[in-house]
């Protein structure tokens, strides 16, 4: 849980800490499907945060997936990680198939729900994402990135004003998250609130 929180902060030091925590957990209890899945996703956050676009995070995640599938041929954790890897490689349709299967096995997994929602949204299937987005927000309202997913759907439907408050909430929940600051500034700009956006950017670390 601590590693998940750190990885979603989208800072290099936080993702490093997430990886460290998960490796410590593996050293304590040995091989574990859920821990390998979490470690693979943590590595992929280096790409999500724009920190490392090389093949390294993908290769590390694929190593975790190989270990995971050696332990258990078919599991929600395995399907979720493979879905993340395929999403990261731009194979969105294949990712959706894995994520839907993972969600069938584990219907209340917030991270699976989040990524599946995003896959639908970036594919223009806002109507498919909406029910998942509402479930996600009810299930996991305290993870900052969750707050902005309904607003991302609103933006894709052209309702820019509706996005300001959710992105502000995401930013206020973790002001040191550089991606939360970037997203909030972008939403202010598309709502013609340039002065607020400039102030936000100027106070960036």
PDB file of N, CA and C in Angstrom, residues 1-4 17-39:
ATOM      1  N   UNK A   1       0.831  -1.213   0.000  1.00  0.00           N
ATOM      2  CA  UNK A   1       0.000   0.000   0.000  1.00  0.00           C
ATOM      3  C   UNK A   1       0.862   1.259   0.000  1.00  0.00           C
ATOM      4  N   UNK A   2       1.927   1.233   0.794  1.00  0.00           N
ATOM      5  CA  UNK A   2       2.826   2.394   0.796  1.00  0.00           C
ATOM      6  C   UNK A   2       3.481   2.566  -0.573  1.00  0.00           C
ATOM      7  N   UNK A   3       3.863   1.462  -1.185  1.00  0.00           N
ATOM      8  CA  UNK A   3       4.503   1.527  -2.502  1.00  0.00           C
ATOM      9  C   UNK A   3       3.529   2.074  -3.542  1.00  0.00           C
ATOM     10  N   UNK A   4       2.280   1.652  -3.471  1.00  0.00           N
ATOM     11  CA  UNK A   4       1.278   2.152  -4.423  1.00  0.00           C
ATOM     12  C   UNK A   4       1.145   3.665  -4.286  1.00  0.00           C
ATOM     13  N   UNK A  17      11.399   4.942  -4.317  1.00  0.00           N
ATOM     14  CA  UNK A  17      11.016   4.435  -2.995  1.00  0.00           C
ATOM     15  C   UNK A  17      10.014   3.293  -3.127  1.00  0.00           C
ATOM     16  N   UNK A  18       9.068   3.425  -4.054  1.00  0.00           N
ATOM     17  CA  UNK A  18       8.087   2.352  -4.279  1.00  0.00           C
ATOM     18  C   UNK A  18       8.790   1.058  -4.680  1.00  0.00           C
ATOM     19  N   UNK A  19       9.731   1.156  -5.614  1.00  0.00           N
ATOM     20  CA  UNK A  19      10.481  -0.023  -6.059  1.00  0.00           C
ATOM     21  C   UNK A  19      11.248  -0.633  -4.889  1.00  0.00           C
ATOM     22  N   UNK A  20      11.870   0.226  -4.089  1.00  0.00           N
ATOM     23  CA  UNK A  20      12.629  -0.250  -2.927  1.00  0.00           C
ATOM     24  C   UNK A  20      11.720  -0.994  -1.939  1.00  0.00           C
ATOM     25  N   UNK A  21      10.557  -0.425  -1.650  1.00  0.00           N
ATOM     26  CA  UNK A  21       9.625  -1.065  -0.716  1.00  0.00           C
ATOM     27  C   UNK A  21       9.177  -2.436  -1.218  1.00  0.00           C
ATOM     28  N   UNK A  22       8.893  -2.524  -2.508  1.00  0.00           N
ATOM     29  CA  UNK A  22       8.410  -3.795  -3.064  1.00  0.00           C
ATOM     30  C   UNK A  22       9.516  -4.832  -3.105  1.00  0.00           C
ATOM     31  N   UNK A  23      10.743  -4.409  -3.383  1.00  0.00           N
ATOM     32  CA  UNK A  23      11.859  -5.358  -3.354  1.00  0.00           C
ATOM     33  C   UNK A  23      12.118  -5.828  -1.917  1.00  0.00           C
ATOM     34  N   UNK A  24      11.968  -4.937  -0.962  1.00  0.00           N
ATOM     35  CA  UNK A  24      12.099  -5.338   0.448  1.00  0.00           C
ATOM     36  C   UNK A  24      11.025  -6.366   0.817  1.00  0.00           C
ATOM     37  N   UNK A  25       9.797  -6.119   0.343  1.00  0.00           N
ATOM     38  CA  UNK A  25       8.705  -7.051   0.631  1.00  0.00           C
ATOM     39  C   UNK A  25       9.004  -8.435   0.053  1.00  0.00           C
ATOM     40  N   UNK A  26       9.519  -8.476  -1.188  1.00  0.00           N
ATOM     41  CA  UNK A  26       9.872  -9.756  -1.804  1.00  0.00           C
ATOM     42  C   UNK A  26      10.990 -10.444  -1.035  1.00  0.00           C
ATOM     43  N   UNK A  27      11.926  -9.668  -0.503  1.00  0.00           N
ATOM     44  CA  UNK A  27      13.024 -10.275   0.265  1.00  0.00           C
ATOM     45  C   UNK A  27      12.523 -10.848   1.592  1.00  0.00           C
ATOM     46  N   UNK A  28      11.424 -10.302   2.106  1.00  0.00           N
ATOM     47  CA  UNK A  28      10.867 -10.779   3.379  1.00  0.00           C
ATOM     48  C   UNK A  28      10.048 -12.053   3.188  1.00  0.00           C
ATOM     49  N   UNK A  29       9.158 -12.051   2.175  1.00  0.00           N
ATOM     50  CA  UNK A  29       8.237 -13.193   2.052  1.00  0.00           C
ATOM     51  C   UNK A  29       8.507 -14.086   0.851  1.00  0.00           C
ATOM     52  N   UNK A  30       9.450 -13.709   0.000  1.00  0.00           N
ATOM     53  CA  UNK A  30       9.744 -14.533  -1.165  1.00  0.00           C
ATOM     54  C   UNK A  30       8.814 -14.221  -2.328  1.00  0.00           C
ATOM     55  N   UNK A  31       8.880 -15.077  -3.351  1.00  0.00           N
ATOM     56  CA  UNK A  31       8.099 -14.855  -4.564  1.00  0.00           C
ATOM     57  C   UNK A  31       6.616 -14.729  -4.257  1.00  0.00           C
ATOM     58  N   UNK A  32       5.979 -13.731  -4.876  1.00  0.00           N
ATOM     59  CA  UNK A  32       4.570 -13.462  -4.602  1.00  0.00           C
ATOM     60  C   UNK A  32       3.960 -12.777  -5.823  1.00  0.00           C
ATOM     61  N   UNK A  33       2.841 -13.308  -6.284  1.00  0.00           N
ATOM     62  CA  UNK A  33       2.199 -12.816  -7.500  1.00  0.00           C
ATOM     63  C   UNK A  33       1.829 -11.344  -7.388  1.00  0.00           C
ATOM     64  N   UNK A  34       1.199 -10.968  -6.288  1.00  0.00           N
ATOM     65  CA  UNK A  34       0.723  -9.588  -6.148  1.00  0.00           C
ATOM     66  C   UNK A  34       1.887  -8.602  -6.051  1.00  0.00           C
ATOM     67  N   UNK A  35       2.960  -9.011  -5.386  1.00  0.00           N
ATOM     68  CA  UNK A  35       4.113  -8.122  -5.260  1.00  0.00           C
ATOM     69  C   UNK A  35       4.830  -7.937  -6.596  1.00  0.00           C
ATOM     70  N   UNK A  36       4.955  -9.017  -7.371  1.00  0.00           N
ATOM     71  CA  UNK A  36       5.584  -8.870  -8.691  1.00  0.00           C
ATOM     72  C   UNK A  36       4.738  -7.973  -9.598  1.00  0.00           C
ATOM     73  N   UNK A  37       3.426  -8.103  -9.514  1.00  0.00           N
ATOM     74  CA  UNK A  37       2.557  -7.237 -10.316  1.00  0.00           C
ATOM     75  C   UNK A  37       2.735  -5.777  -9.911  1.00  0.00           C
ATOM     76  N   UNK A  38       2.758  -5.523  -8.618  1.00  0.00           N
ATOM     77  CA  UNK A  38       2.925  -4.156  -8.124  1.00  0.00           C
ATOM     78  C   UNK A  38       4.290  -3.590  -8.518  1.00  0.00           C
ATOM     79  N   UNK A  39       5.320  -4.426  -8.473  1.00  0.00           N
ATOM     80  CA  UNK A  39       6.658  -3.970  -8.850  1.00  0.00           C
ATOM     81  C   UNK A  39       6.711  -3.629 -10.341  1.00  0.00           C
TER      82      UNK A  39
END
